[in-house]
Short mmCIF file of C-alpha atoms in Angstrom, two decimals:
data_model
loop_
_atom_site.label_atom_id
_atom_site.label_comp_id
_atom_site.label_asym_id
_atom_site.label_seq_id
_atom_site.Cartn_x
_atom_site.Cartn_y
_atom_site.Cartn_z
CA MET A 1 31.76 78.72 -19.47
CA GLU A 2 31.75 81.42 -16.90
CA PRO A 3 29.05 83.80 -18.54
CA ILE A 4 26.38 81.14 -17.99
CA ILE A 5 26.33 81.47 -14.14
CA GLU A 6 27.58 84.98 -14.18
CA LYS A 7 24.42 85.95 -16.26
CA TYR A 8 22.17 84.39 -13.67
CA ASN A 9 24.09 86.01 -10.48
CA GLU A 10 23.84 89.49 -12.46
CA SER A 11 19.89 89.28 -12.22
CA THR A 12 19.92 88.53 -8.42
CA LYS A 13 23.11 90.66 -7.51
CA GLY A 14 20.87 93.66 -6.36
CA ALA A 15 19.71 91.90 -3.25
CA ILE A 16 23.24 91.47 -2.05
CA ASN A 17 25.72 94.29 -1.02
CA GLN A 18 28.74 93.46 -3.13
CA GLU A 19 30.76 96.33 -2.09
CA GLN A 20 31.49 95.33 1.51
CA SER A 21 34.40 92.92 1.68
CA LEU A 22 33.05 91.50 5.14
CA MET A 23 31.46 88.43 4.06
CA VAL A 24 30.21 86.68 7.33
CA GLU A 25 29.78 88.40 10.57
CA THR A 26 28.51 86.96 13.85
CA ASN A 27 27.75 88.79 17.30
CA HIS A 28 27.43 87.12 20.50
CA LEU A 29 26.07 84.06 18.74
CA ALA A 30 24.46 81.45 21.10
CA LYS A 31 22.93 78.02 20.56
CA SER A 32 21.67 75.17 23.13
CA PHE A 33 20.26 72.02 22.58
CA GLY A 34 18.00 71.57 25.77
CA SER A 35 20.45 72.08 28.64
CA LYS A 36 23.56 71.24 26.51
CA VAL A 37 25.20 74.75 25.45
CA VAL A 38 26.99 74.37 22.28
CA LEU A 39 27.75 78.10 21.45
CA LYS A 40 27.98 81.13 23.80
CA ASP A 41 29.14 84.65 22.98
CA PHE A 42 30.63 83.43 19.58
CA THR A 43 31.78 86.43 17.62
CA MET A 44 33.79 86.42 14.38
CA LYS A 45 34.27 88.11 11.00
CA LEU A 46 35.21 86.69 7.85
CA TYR A 47 36.53 88.72 4.89
CA LYS A 48 36.21 88.51 1.17
CA GLY A 49 39.03 85.84 -0.14
CA GLU A 50 39.64 84.27 3.21
CA ASN A 51 40.00 80.71 4.10
CA LEU A 52 39.03 80.31 7.65
CA VAL A 53 39.56 77.28 9.42
CA ILE A 54 37.78 76.62 12.74
CA LEU A 55 39.23 73.88 15.09
CA GLY A 56 37.70 72.51 18.06
CA LYS A 57 36.79 69.31 20.04
CA SER A 58 34.27 66.96 18.64
CA GLY A 59 30.75 67.94 19.73
CA GLY A 60 32.16 71.54 20.56
CA GLY A 61 29.71 73.12 17.97
CA LYS A 62 31.79 73.74 14.88
CA SER A 63 29.19 72.04 12.48
CA VAL A 64 26.35 73.50 14.37
CA PHE A 65 28.03 77.10 13.62
CA ILE A 66 28.14 76.70 9.82
CA LYS A 67 24.57 75.15 10.17
CA LEU A 68 23.48 78.47 11.59
CA LEU A 69 25.04 80.46 8.96
CA VAL A 70 22.39 79.07 6.32
CA ARG A 71 19.66 78.73 8.96
CA LEU A 72 19.57 75.01 8.82
CA LEU A 73 19.26 75.55 12.45
CA ASP A 74 17.74 78.60 14.24
CA ILE A 75 19.95 80.77 16.59
CA ASP A 76 18.95 81.38 20.02
CA GLU A 77 20.78 84.60 20.75
CA GLY A 78 23.06 86.99 18.92
CA THR A 79 23.00 87.78 15.14
CA VAL A 80 24.58 86.06 12.07
CA LYS A 81 25.05 88.24 8.77
CA VAL A 82 26.06 86.58 5.63
CA LEU A 83 26.70 88.83 2.68
CA GLY A 84 25.27 91.64 4.70
CA LYS A 85 21.94 90.08 5.44
CA ASP A 86 20.69 89.18 8.74
CA VAL A 87 20.03 85.33 8.25
CA SER A 88 17.54 85.18 11.15
CA THR A 89 15.30 87.68 9.56
CA LEU A 90 15.14 86.72 5.88
CA SER A 91 11.94 85.38 4.36
CA ASP A 92 11.96 82.03 2.75
CA ASP A 93 12.46 83.61 -0.58
CA GLU A 94 15.29 85.85 0.46
CA LEU A 95 17.06 82.93 2.31
CA ASN A 96 16.73 80.64 -0.81
CA GLU A 97 18.36 83.55 -2.83
CA LEU A 98 21.07 83.72 -0.26
CA ARG A 99 21.67 79.84 0.14
CA GLN A 100 22.38 79.88 -3.71
CA LYS A 101 25.33 82.12 -2.96
CA VAL A 102 26.68 80.06 -0.07
CA GLY A 103 28.00 76.62 -1.03
CA PHE A 104 28.01 73.90 1.61
CA LEU A 105 30.09 70.69 1.53
CA PHE A 106 28.64 68.27 4.05
CA GLN A 107 30.84 65.90 5.99
CA SER A 108 29.44 62.86 4.36
CA ALA A 109 29.22 64.64 0.91
CA ALA A 110 25.20 64.20 1.17
CA LEU A 111 25.00 63.14 -2.67
CA TYR A 112 21.53 61.85 -3.45
CA ASP A 113 21.58 58.20 -3.57
CA SER A 114 18.80 57.67 -5.96
CA MET A 115 20.63 59.96 -8.60
CA SER A 116 23.51 59.54 -10.93
CA VAL A 117 26.55 61.92 -10.68
CA ARG A 118 25.07 63.87 -13.55
CA GLU A 119 21.72 64.26 -11.82
CA ASN A 120 23.52 65.19 -8.55
CA LEU A 121 25.26 68.07 -10.18
CA GLU A 122 22.10 69.03 -12.08
CA PHE A 123 20.06 69.31 -9.14
CA PRO A 124 21.20 72.64 -8.11
CA LEU A 125 20.96 74.08 -11.37
CA ARG A 126 17.25 73.64 -11.12
CA VAL A 127 16.96 77.13 -9.42
CA MET A 128 18.16 78.55 -12.61
CA LYS A 129 14.87 78.14 -14.72
CA ASP A 130 16.06 79.69 -17.90
CA LEU A 131 19.01 77.52 -18.21
CA LYS A 132 19.11 75.23 -21.48
CA ASN A 133 20.03 71.67 -21.46
CA GLU A 134 23.26 72.34 -23.54
CA GLU A 135 24.22 74.84 -20.76
CA LYS A 136 23.52 72.53 -17.90
CA ASP A 137 25.67 70.00 -19.82
CA GLN A 138 28.52 72.38 -20.09
CA LEU A 139 28.18 73.40 -16.32
CA VAL A 140 28.49 69.63 -15.23
CA LYS A 141 31.11 68.83 -17.61
CA GLU A 142 33.28 71.88 -16.29
CA ALA A 143 32.56 71.10 -12.52
CA LEU A 144 33.63 67.33 -13.08
CA ASP A 145 36.83 68.51 -14.86
CA ASN A 146 37.49 70.80 -11.91
CA VAL A 147 37.52 67.82 -9.60
CA GLY A 148 38.99 65.31 -12.19
CA LEU A 149 36.24 63.02 -12.32
CA ALA A 150 34.78 63.59 -15.82
CA ASP A 151 34.61 59.88 -16.23
CA ALA A 152 32.31 59.25 -13.33
CA ILE A 153 29.40 61.19 -14.83
CA ASP A 154 27.18 58.19 -15.26
CA LYS A 155 27.94 56.38 -12.01
CA LYS A 156 25.67 56.13 -9.00
CA PRO A 157 26.93 57.46 -5.65
CA SER A 158 27.17 53.90 -4.30
CA GLU A 159 29.85 53.08 -7.09
CA LEU A 160 32.11 55.66 -5.74
CA SER A 161 35.03 55.73 -3.05
CA GLY A 162 34.99 57.92 0.02
CA GLY A 163 37.30 60.32 -1.77
CA MET A 164 35.52 60.36 -5.16
CA ARG A 165 32.17 61.14 -3.35
CA LYS A 166 33.78 64.15 -1.59
CA ARG A 167 35.07 65.36 -4.95
CA ILE A 168 31.64 65.06 -6.70
CA GLY A 169 30.15 66.80 -3.50
CA LEU A 170 32.61 69.56 -3.97
CA ALA A 171 31.90 69.77 -7.64
CA ARG A 172 27.98 70.13 -6.74
CA THR A 173 28.80 72.77 -4.47
CA LEU A 174 31.03 74.71 -6.88
CA ILE A 175 28.67 74.34 -9.57
CA LEU A 176 26.73 77.48 -8.86
CA LYS A 177 29.95 79.50 -8.41
CA PRO A 178 29.00 80.32 -4.77
CA GLU A 179 30.82 83.32 -3.22
CA ILE A 180 31.11 81.54 0.28
CA ILE A 181 31.79 77.95 0.74
CA LEU A 182 31.20 75.95 3.92
CA TYR A 183 33.20 72.78 4.36
CA ASP A 184 32.18 70.37 7.02
CA GLU A 185 35.16 68.19 7.85
CA PRO A 186 36.02 67.87 4.15
CA THR A 187 38.83 65.25 4.82
CA THR A 188 37.28 63.18 7.56
CA GLY A 189 37.44 59.41 6.86
CA LEU A 190 39.84 59.62 4.10
CA ASP A 191 43.45 58.40 3.90
CA PRO A 192 46.37 60.93 4.36
CA ILE A 193 47.20 61.02 0.39
CA THR A 194 43.50 61.46 -0.57
CA SER A 195 43.17 64.00 2.33
CA LYS A 196 46.02 66.06 1.14
CA GLU A 197 44.64 65.76 -2.53
CA ILE A 198 41.19 67.25 -1.19
CA SER A 199 42.92 70.03 0.74
CA LYS A 200 44.83 70.98 -2.23
CA LEU A 201 41.71 70.91 -4.44
CA ILE A 202 39.96 73.33 -1.92
CA LEU A 203 42.70 75.72 -2.42
CA GLU A 204 42.93 75.33 -5.98
CA MET A 205 39.30 76.26 -6.34
CA GLN A 206 39.48 78.94 -3.87
CA LYS A 207 42.14 80.49 -6.25
CA LYS A 208 40.36 79.76 -9.42
CA TYR A 209 36.98 81.25 -8.64
CA ASN A 210 38.05 83.46 -5.65
CA THR A 211 35.69 82.13 -3.08
CA THR A 212 35.70 82.63 0.60
CA SER A 213 35.61 79.67 2.82
CA ILE A 214 34.96 78.42 6.50
CA ILE A 215 36.52 74.98 6.81
CA ILE A 216 35.65 72.92 9.76
CA THR A 217 38.23 70.31 10.33
CA HIS A 218 40.40 68.13 12.84
CA ASP A 219 42.75 67.33 10.26
CA MET A 220 45.86 69.58 10.69
CA GLU A 221 47.28 68.82 7.66
CA CYS A 222 44.15 70.35 5.94
CA ALA A 223 44.29 73.26 8.33
CA LYS A 224 47.93 74.00 7.26
CA ILE A 225 47.34 73.70 3.47
CA THR A 226 43.99 75.71 3.22
CA SER A 227 44.00 78.24 6.00
CA ASN A 228 44.71 81.96 5.97
CA ARG A 229 43.44 82.23 9.52
CA ILE A 230 42.22 79.75 12.27
CA ILE A 231 39.93 80.22 15.04
CA VAL A 232 40.09 77.49 17.78
CA LEU A 233 36.52 77.10 19.31
CA LYS A 234 36.69 76.57 23.20
CA GLU A 235 33.70 76.06 25.28
CA GLY A 236 31.35 77.56 22.74
CA ALA A 237 33.44 80.78 22.12
CA VAL A 238 36.53 81.80 20.28
CA GLY A 239 39.52 80.28 22.24
CA ALA A 240 42.24 81.56 20.17
CA GLU A 241 42.64 83.12 16.89
CA GLY A 242 45.65 83.34 14.42
CA ASN A 243 47.32 81.92 11.55
CA TYR A 244 48.84 78.22 11.55
CA THR A 245 52.34 79.42 12.67
CA GLU A 246 51.16 81.67 15.31
CA LEU A 247 48.85 79.10 17.03
CA ALA A 248 51.42 76.22 16.51
CA LYS A 249 53.51 78.67 18.97
CA SER A 250 50.67 78.86 21.31
CA GLU A 251 51.43 78.18 25.12
CA ASP A 252 47.97 77.30 25.81
CA ALA A 253 47.38 73.88 26.47
CA PHE A 254 44.25 73.36 24.68
CA VAL A 255 45.38 75.11 21.55
CA HIS A 256 48.62 73.26 21.67
CA SER A 257 47.00 70.06 22.01
CA PHE A 258 45.85 70.42 18.37
CA PHE A 259 49.38 70.79 17.00
CA GLU A 260 51.09 68.28 18.89
CA MET B 1 13.87 23.60 47.76
CA GLU B 2 16.15 25.46 49.25
CA ILE B 3 18.07 26.45 46.30
CA GLU B 4 14.67 27.21 44.46
CA LYS B 5 14.16 29.52 47.37
CA LEU B 6 17.53 31.25 47.24
CA ASN B 7 16.94 31.65 43.53
CA THR B 8 13.73 33.18 43.64
CA ASP B 9 15.22 35.60 46.45
CA ASP B 10 18.07 36.47 44.05
CA GLU B 11 15.43 37.18 41.35
CA ASP B 12 13.48 39.49 43.54
CA ALA B 13 16.77 41.39 44.69
CA ALA B 14 17.78 41.75 40.89
CA ILE B 15 14.56 43.24 39.55
CA PRO B 16 13.22 45.57 41.87
CA VAL B 17 9.47 46.15 41.51
CA ASP B 18 8.36 49.82 41.87
CA ASN B 19 4.47 49.61 43.26
CA ASN B 20 4.63 53.17 43.92
CA PRO B 21 1.32 54.55 42.15
CA GLU B 22 2.82 57.98 41.56
CA THR B 23 5.50 56.30 39.19
CA SER B 24 2.80 54.43 37.46
CA ARG B 25 0.71 57.66 37.11
CA ASN B 26 3.59 59.42 35.78
CA ALA B 27 4.28 56.78 33.10
CA VAL B 28 0.67 56.92 31.85
CA GLN B 29 0.94 60.54 31.72
CA GLN B 30 4.16 60.50 29.80
CA THR B 31 2.65 58.03 27.40
CA LEU B 32 -0.50 60.25 26.92
CA MET B 33 1.74 63.30 26.23
CA ASP B 34 3.79 61.47 23.80
CA PHE B 35 0.49 60.30 21.99
CA PHE B 36 -0.94 63.71 21.64
CA MET B 37 2.47 65.22 20.72
CA GLU B 38 2.42 62.84 17.99
CA VAL B 39 -0.99 63.52 16.88
CA THR B 40 -0.22 67.40 16.97
CA LEU B 41 2.96 66.76 14.89
CA LEU B 42 1.26 64.66 12.33
CA SER B 43 -1.77 67.20 12.09
CA LYS B 44 0.84 69.84 11.27
CA PHE B 45 2.67 67.72 8.94
CA THR B 46 -0.64 67.02 7.04
CA ALA B 47 -1.41 70.79 7.13
CA ARG B 48 1.84 71.48 5.59
CA PHE B 49 1.47 68.83 2.93
CA PHE B 50 -1.88 70.51 1.63
CA LYS B 51 -0.33 73.87 1.64
CA GLN B 52 2.74 72.84 -0.34
CA ALA B 53 0.69 70.69 -2.65
CA ILE B 54 -1.38 73.46 -3.71
CA ILE B 55 1.36 76.17 -4.21
CA PRO B 56 3.55 76.16 -7.42
CA PRO B 57 6.01 74.98 -8.59
CA TYR B 58 4.82 71.43 -9.10
CA GLU B 59 7.46 68.61 -9.16
CA LEU B 60 5.73 66.64 -12.05
CA LYS B 61 8.84 64.70 -13.04
CA GLU B 62 9.53 63.41 -9.57
CA PHE B 63 5.78 62.77 -8.91
CA LEU B 64 5.89 60.68 -12.28
CA LYS B 65 8.99 58.78 -10.93
CA GLN B 66 7.33 58.00 -7.50
CA CYS B 67 4.25 56.79 -9.54
CA TYR B 68 6.34 54.27 -11.38
CA ILE B 69 8.35 53.14 -8.44
CA ILE B 70 5.30 52.96 -6.12
CA GLY B 71 2.90 51.67 -8.71
CA TYR B 72 4.65 49.71 -11.41
CA LYS B 73 7.22 48.11 -9.00
CA SER B 74 4.58 46.99 -6.67
CA LEU B 75 2.73 45.40 -9.22
CA PRO B 76 4.09 41.81 -9.01
CA LEU B 77 3.76 41.68 -5.25
CA VAL B 78 0.37 42.80 -5.44
CA GLY B 79 -0.55 40.54 -8.47
CA ILE B 80 0.49 37.46 -6.79
CA THR B 81 -1.15 38.36 -3.38
CA GLY B 82 -4.36 39.04 -5.32
CA PHE B 83 -4.17 35.72 -7.26
CA ILE B 84 -3.51 33.64 -3.91
CA MET B 85 -6.47 35.72 -2.32
CA GLY B 86 -8.73 34.65 -5.16
CA VAL B 87 -7.85 31.10 -5.02
CA VAL B 88 -7.72 30.65 -1.33
CA LEU B 89 -10.97 32.44 -0.57
CA THR B 90 -12.87 30.20 -3.42
CA ILE B 91 -11.38 26.96 -2.16
CA GLN B 92 -12.17 27.69 1.40
CA SER B 93 -15.76 28.87 0.81
CA ARG B 94 -16.88 26.14 -1.46
CA PRO B 95 -17.25 23.35 0.95
CA THR B 96 -19.46 25.64 3.37
CA LEU B 97 -21.69 26.81 0.38
CA ALA B 98 -21.89 23.15 -0.91
CA GLN B 99 -23.33 22.07 2.48
CA PHE B 100 -26.33 24.37 1.97
CA GLY B 101 -26.52 23.46 -1.61
CA ALA B 102 -25.56 27.13 -2.66
CA GLU B 103 -22.39 26.28 -4.88
CA SER B 104 -23.74 28.49 -7.61
CA TRP B 105 -23.68 31.54 -5.29
CA LEU B 106 -19.81 31.05 -5.23
CA PRO B 107 -18.67 33.59 -7.77
CA ALA B 108 -21.19 36.30 -6.47
CA MET B 109 -20.11 35.95 -2.89
CA VAL B 110 -16.18 35.90 -3.70
CA GLY B 111 -16.60 38.78 -6.04
CA ILE B 112 -18.59 40.75 -3.43
CA SER B 113 -16.01 39.94 -0.72
CA ILE B 114 -13.05 40.67 -2.89
CA ILE B 115 -14.19 44.06 -4.32
CA ARG B 116 -15.95 45.21 -1.12
CA GLU B 117 -13.52 44.48 1.51
CA ILE B 118 -10.77 41.90 1.04
CA GLY B 119 -9.20 43.24 -1.87
CA PRO B 120 -8.52 46.90 -0.73
CA VAL B 121 -7.82 45.93 2.95
CA ILE B 122 -5.26 43.13 1.93
CA THR B 123 -3.66 45.13 -0.96
CA ALA B 124 -3.37 48.30 1.29
CA LEU B 125 -1.73 46.26 4.14
CA ILE B 126 0.66 44.74 1.43
CA CYS B 127 1.36 48.22 0.16
CA ALA B 128 1.95 49.47 3.88
CA GLY B 129 4.56 46.87 4.19
CA LYS B 130 6.11 47.40 0.83
CA VAL B 131 5.86 51.03 -0.11
CA GLY B 132 5.03 52.51 3.60
CA SER B 133 8.43 51.03 5.11
CA GLY B 134 10.27 52.07 1.82
CA ILE B 135 9.43 55.56 2.05
CA GLY B 136 10.03 55.75 5.88
CA ALA B 137 13.34 54.06 5.65
CA GLU B 138 14.31 56.13 2.36
CA LEU B 139 13.58 59.36 4.00
CA ALA B 140 15.14 58.65 7.25
CA SER B 141 18.55 57.56 5.56
CA MET B 142 18.18 60.79 3.62
CA LYS B 143 17.82 62.78 6.87
CA VAL B 144 20.49 60.81 8.35
CA THR B 145 23.18 61.37 5.47
CA GLU B 146 22.25 65.06 5.43
CA GLN B 147 20.61 64.79 1.83
CA ILE B 148 17.61 66.62 2.93
CA ASP B 149 19.86 69.53 4.41
CA ALA B 150 21.68 69.32 1.05
CA MET B 151 18.61 69.80 -0.78
CA GLU B 152 17.61 72.93 1.44
CA VAL B 153 20.88 74.65 1.15
CA SER B 154 20.68 74.21 -2.60
CA GLY B 155 17.55 76.53 -2.32
CA ILE B 156 15.06 73.86 -3.37
CA ASN B 157 12.12 72.94 -0.83
CA PRO B 158 12.89 69.43 0.09
CA PHE B 159 9.33 69.07 1.65
CA LYS B 160 7.71 69.65 -1.80
CA TYR B 161 10.27 67.61 -3.71
CA ILE B 162 10.31 64.54 -1.31
CA VAL B 163 7.17 64.39 0.68
CA VAL B 164 4.48 65.84 -1.61
CA THR B 165 5.40 63.71 -4.41
CA ARG B 166 5.48 60.61 -2.56
CA ILE B 167 2.19 61.31 -0.57
CA LEU B 168 0.32 62.22 -4.24
CA ALA B 169 1.92 59.12 -5.83
CA THR B 170 0.56 56.66 -3.11
CA THR B 171 -2.74 58.41 -3.02
CA LEU B 172 -3.19 57.77 -6.76
CA MET B 173 -1.32 54.64 -7.20
CA ILE B 174 -2.97 52.54 -4.24
CA PRO B 175 -6.44 52.56 -5.84
CA ILE B 176 -5.04 51.44 -9.26
CA LEU B 177 -3.17 48.59 -7.54
CA VAL B 178 -6.43 47.79 -5.76
CA ILE B 179 -8.32 47.64 -8.89
CA ILE B 180 -5.79 45.43 -10.76
CA SER B 181 -5.36 43.30 -7.59
CA ASP B 182 -9.09 42.77 -7.56
CA ALA B 183 -9.27 41.77 -11.13
CA ILE B 184 -6.35 39.27 -10.61
CA ALA B 185 -8.01 37.90 -7.47
CA LEU B 186 -11.37 37.12 -9.51
CA GLY B 187 -9.21 35.46 -12.11
CA GLY B 188 -7.68 33.32 -9.47
CA SER B 189 -11.30 32.50 -8.28
CA LEU B 190 -12.34 31.37 -11.63
CA MET B 191 -9.32 29.31 -11.88
CA ALA B 192 -10.11 27.67 -8.38
CA VAL B 193 -13.62 27.08 -9.33
CA ASN B 194 -12.59 25.12 -12.53
CA ILE B 195 -10.57 22.90 -10.37
CA LYS B 196 -13.59 20.70 -9.34
CA SER B 197 -16.35 21.89 -11.96
CA ASP B 198 -16.28 23.42 -15.52
CA VAL B 199 -17.55 27.12 -15.30
CA SER B 200 -16.88 29.40 -18.39
CA PHE B 201 -15.44 32.86 -18.17
CA ASN B 202 -18.50 34.58 -19.36
CA LEU B 203 -20.87 32.44 -16.79
CA PHE B 204 -18.57 33.17 -13.82
CA PHE B 205 -18.16 36.89 -14.37
CA GLY B 206 -21.69 37.21 -15.43
CA HIS B 207 -22.60 35.82 -11.86
CA VAL B 208 -20.06 38.12 -10.28
CA PHE B 209 -21.37 41.45 -12.06
CA GLU B 210 -25.13 40.18 -11.71
CA LYS B 211 -24.92 40.55 -8.07
CA LEU B 212 -22.46 43.59 -7.69
CA GLU B 213 -24.00 47.02 -7.02
CA PHE B 214 -23.16 50.49 -7.36
CA MET B 215 -22.69 50.59 -3.48
CA ASP B 216 -20.46 47.77 -3.48
CA VAL B 217 -17.76 49.27 -5.86
CA ILE B 218 -17.61 53.06 -5.44
CA PRO B 219 -17.26 53.24 -1.70
CA SER B 220 -14.53 50.65 -1.96
CA VAL B 221 -12.61 52.67 -4.56
CA ILE B 222 -12.99 55.67 -2.67
CA LYS B 223 -11.84 54.36 0.41
CA THR B 224 -8.81 53.23 -1.20
CA PHE B 225 -7.50 56.87 -2.06
CA PHE B 226 -7.66 57.44 1.77
CA PHE B 227 -5.62 54.28 2.39
CA GLY B 228 -3.15 55.40 -0.11
CA PHE B 229 -2.88 58.88 1.39
CA ALA B 230 -2.51 57.48 4.91
CA ILE B 231 0.26 55.10 3.87
CA GLY B 232 2.17 57.95 2.00
CA LEU B 233 1.60 60.47 4.79
CA VAL B 234 2.71 58.06 7.67
CA GLY B 235 5.69 56.86 5.86
CA CYS B 236 6.88 60.46 5.06
CA PHE B 237 6.17 61.63 8.43
CA LYS B 238 8.04 58.87 10.11
CA GLY B 239 11.05 59.15 7.89
CA TYR B 240 11.16 63.07 7.56
CA ASN B 241 11.14 63.38 11.43
CA SER B 242 13.54 60.66 12.16
CA ASN B 243 16.40 61.91 14.42
CA LYS B 244 18.12 58.88 15.80
CA GLY B 245 20.79 58.10 13.48
CA THR B 246 21.09 54.78 11.72
CA GLU B 247 18.93 53.48 14.49
CA GLY B 248 16.21 55.82 13.43
CA VAL B 249 15.97 54.36 9.80
CA GLY B 250 15.00 50.86 11.00
CA GLU B 251 12.76 52.62 13.89
CA SER B 252 11.04 54.73 10.81
CA ALA B 253 10.54 51.96 8.48
CA ASN B 254 9.00 49.62 11.27
CA SER B 255 6.57 52.35 12.87
CA SER B 256 5.68 53.43 9.40
CA VAL B 257 4.44 49.79 8.49
CA VAL B 258 2.65 49.53 12.18
CA PHE B 259 1.06 52.91 12.13
CA ALA B 260 0.06 52.68 8.46
CA SER B 261 -1.68 49.17 8.75
CA LEU B 262 -3.55 50.37 12.04
CA LEU B 263 -4.76 53.53 9.99
CA VAL B 264 -5.85 51.43 7.37
CA PHE B 265 -8.10 49.30 9.72
CA ILE B 266 -9.39 52.44 11.30
CA MET B 267 -10.43 53.86 7.86
CA ASP B 268 -11.90 50.77 6.91
CA MET B 269 -13.97 50.59 9.92
CA ILE B 270 -15.22 54.25 9.39
CA ALA B 271 -15.82 53.63 5.89
CA VAL B 272 -18.08 50.37 6.58
CA GLN B 273 -20.08 52.65 8.82
CA ILE B 274 -20.60 55.45 6.41
CA THR B 275 -21.45 52.95 3.62
CA SER B 276 -23.93 51.18 5.70
CA LEU B 277 -25.79 54.70 6.51
CA PHE B 278 -26.28 55.09 2.68
CA SER B 279 -27.23 51.49 1.80
#
């Protein structure tokens, strides 16, 4: 199963410096919407194999931050480097090449309503022009097996529950075997049991494919299960940084409020 | 009387009227600014469409799917409307023509009216309502649920995949729908003529085509390509640029219909002027 994607990745590998273990680096990042300052002087680093959780208030710029990483939004100030590439200076082709190595699981899963689960999963594979139909089928089946939803292959997104949609979204994100995965509130709107299942699945996939992840969440159970390191976003900048146990003991009232 | 006066006073107090000319001027300036901003954005969107439509890769499969949705699935509505259009026009025109002893002109008059004007405009308006609002709502919904962003991060050009295919499909399908609608309308007219008299198929269509000229048919077909383009363009523009959450979905659908219908009338007016120059 693995060689299909590896064969493709091998052909584009030259564009990205694989030797550096630094996967994402932002320096003095700033972003505003009109007069509302969302991020200011946000500096962070993410290393290979890490699961970084970002906590912060609603509307505090967490989702904006991960959208800046794949240039879904343009930065106002500072720099963003993903896999050694300065995102703001990339051409459209270079950006598309980079985006294939960065998976994005949206808050709503963002499944294409007009397509079946199979078509949703096949959609990102369109960038791999030489892929045969049998290989596509194999990848779709593997991705669905990973999330335990092989039976849902011919269903439409409207027929799926919230948890199933998140799983399919994760399967679609994983199908290109990205090096970095960005999770935008992966457990929002789910019951505690399903949330825990999704959190465990994230961890499982990280171990299986050795991915590096940034997880935006308010769910402390999810943060506890998935994180190696946590950044608390406060007023658009890094308010606190550490692992779960360290931050849980923080005396800072803002940081502590997340762990109550 | 006293109570009425008091009520009147209360209303005046509740709704303050700003008669300041400066405020009115600012409101007019803002409206004009918004209008020109919209026109600028639409022009940029149109230019982007032409650029993306030319550059490969071409999304043929999605284009054919949209042709099926826009063309085939609109056929029943367009067919019924066309049929009723033919029947009503015939029944309404007959008494007036009969007054002047010109009943024999009925097939020709109905044929020319439908093919030159009523068929294209009514069908385009029906499609502006059905197709334009559908595209506007669908794209706005995709925007709200981050499906367009998801396509973009997959390395796939959403503009090419979603917008270009839909505009091309409406540009191609609306003329076909108009031709079918015209044919059904003439069929309806034949049926309506036969309610009070006995006219054969051959005689009816012989009269229709005897009076129809090249300058009746070709300009009316050409203008329907522009109608189709306008309906697709406006629907995609309103949906793709929607940014007010779920409220924006309804707004996009609504403004797509209003703006596309208006454009159909404006284009028709221009088309009539151009046609009259050549005829």
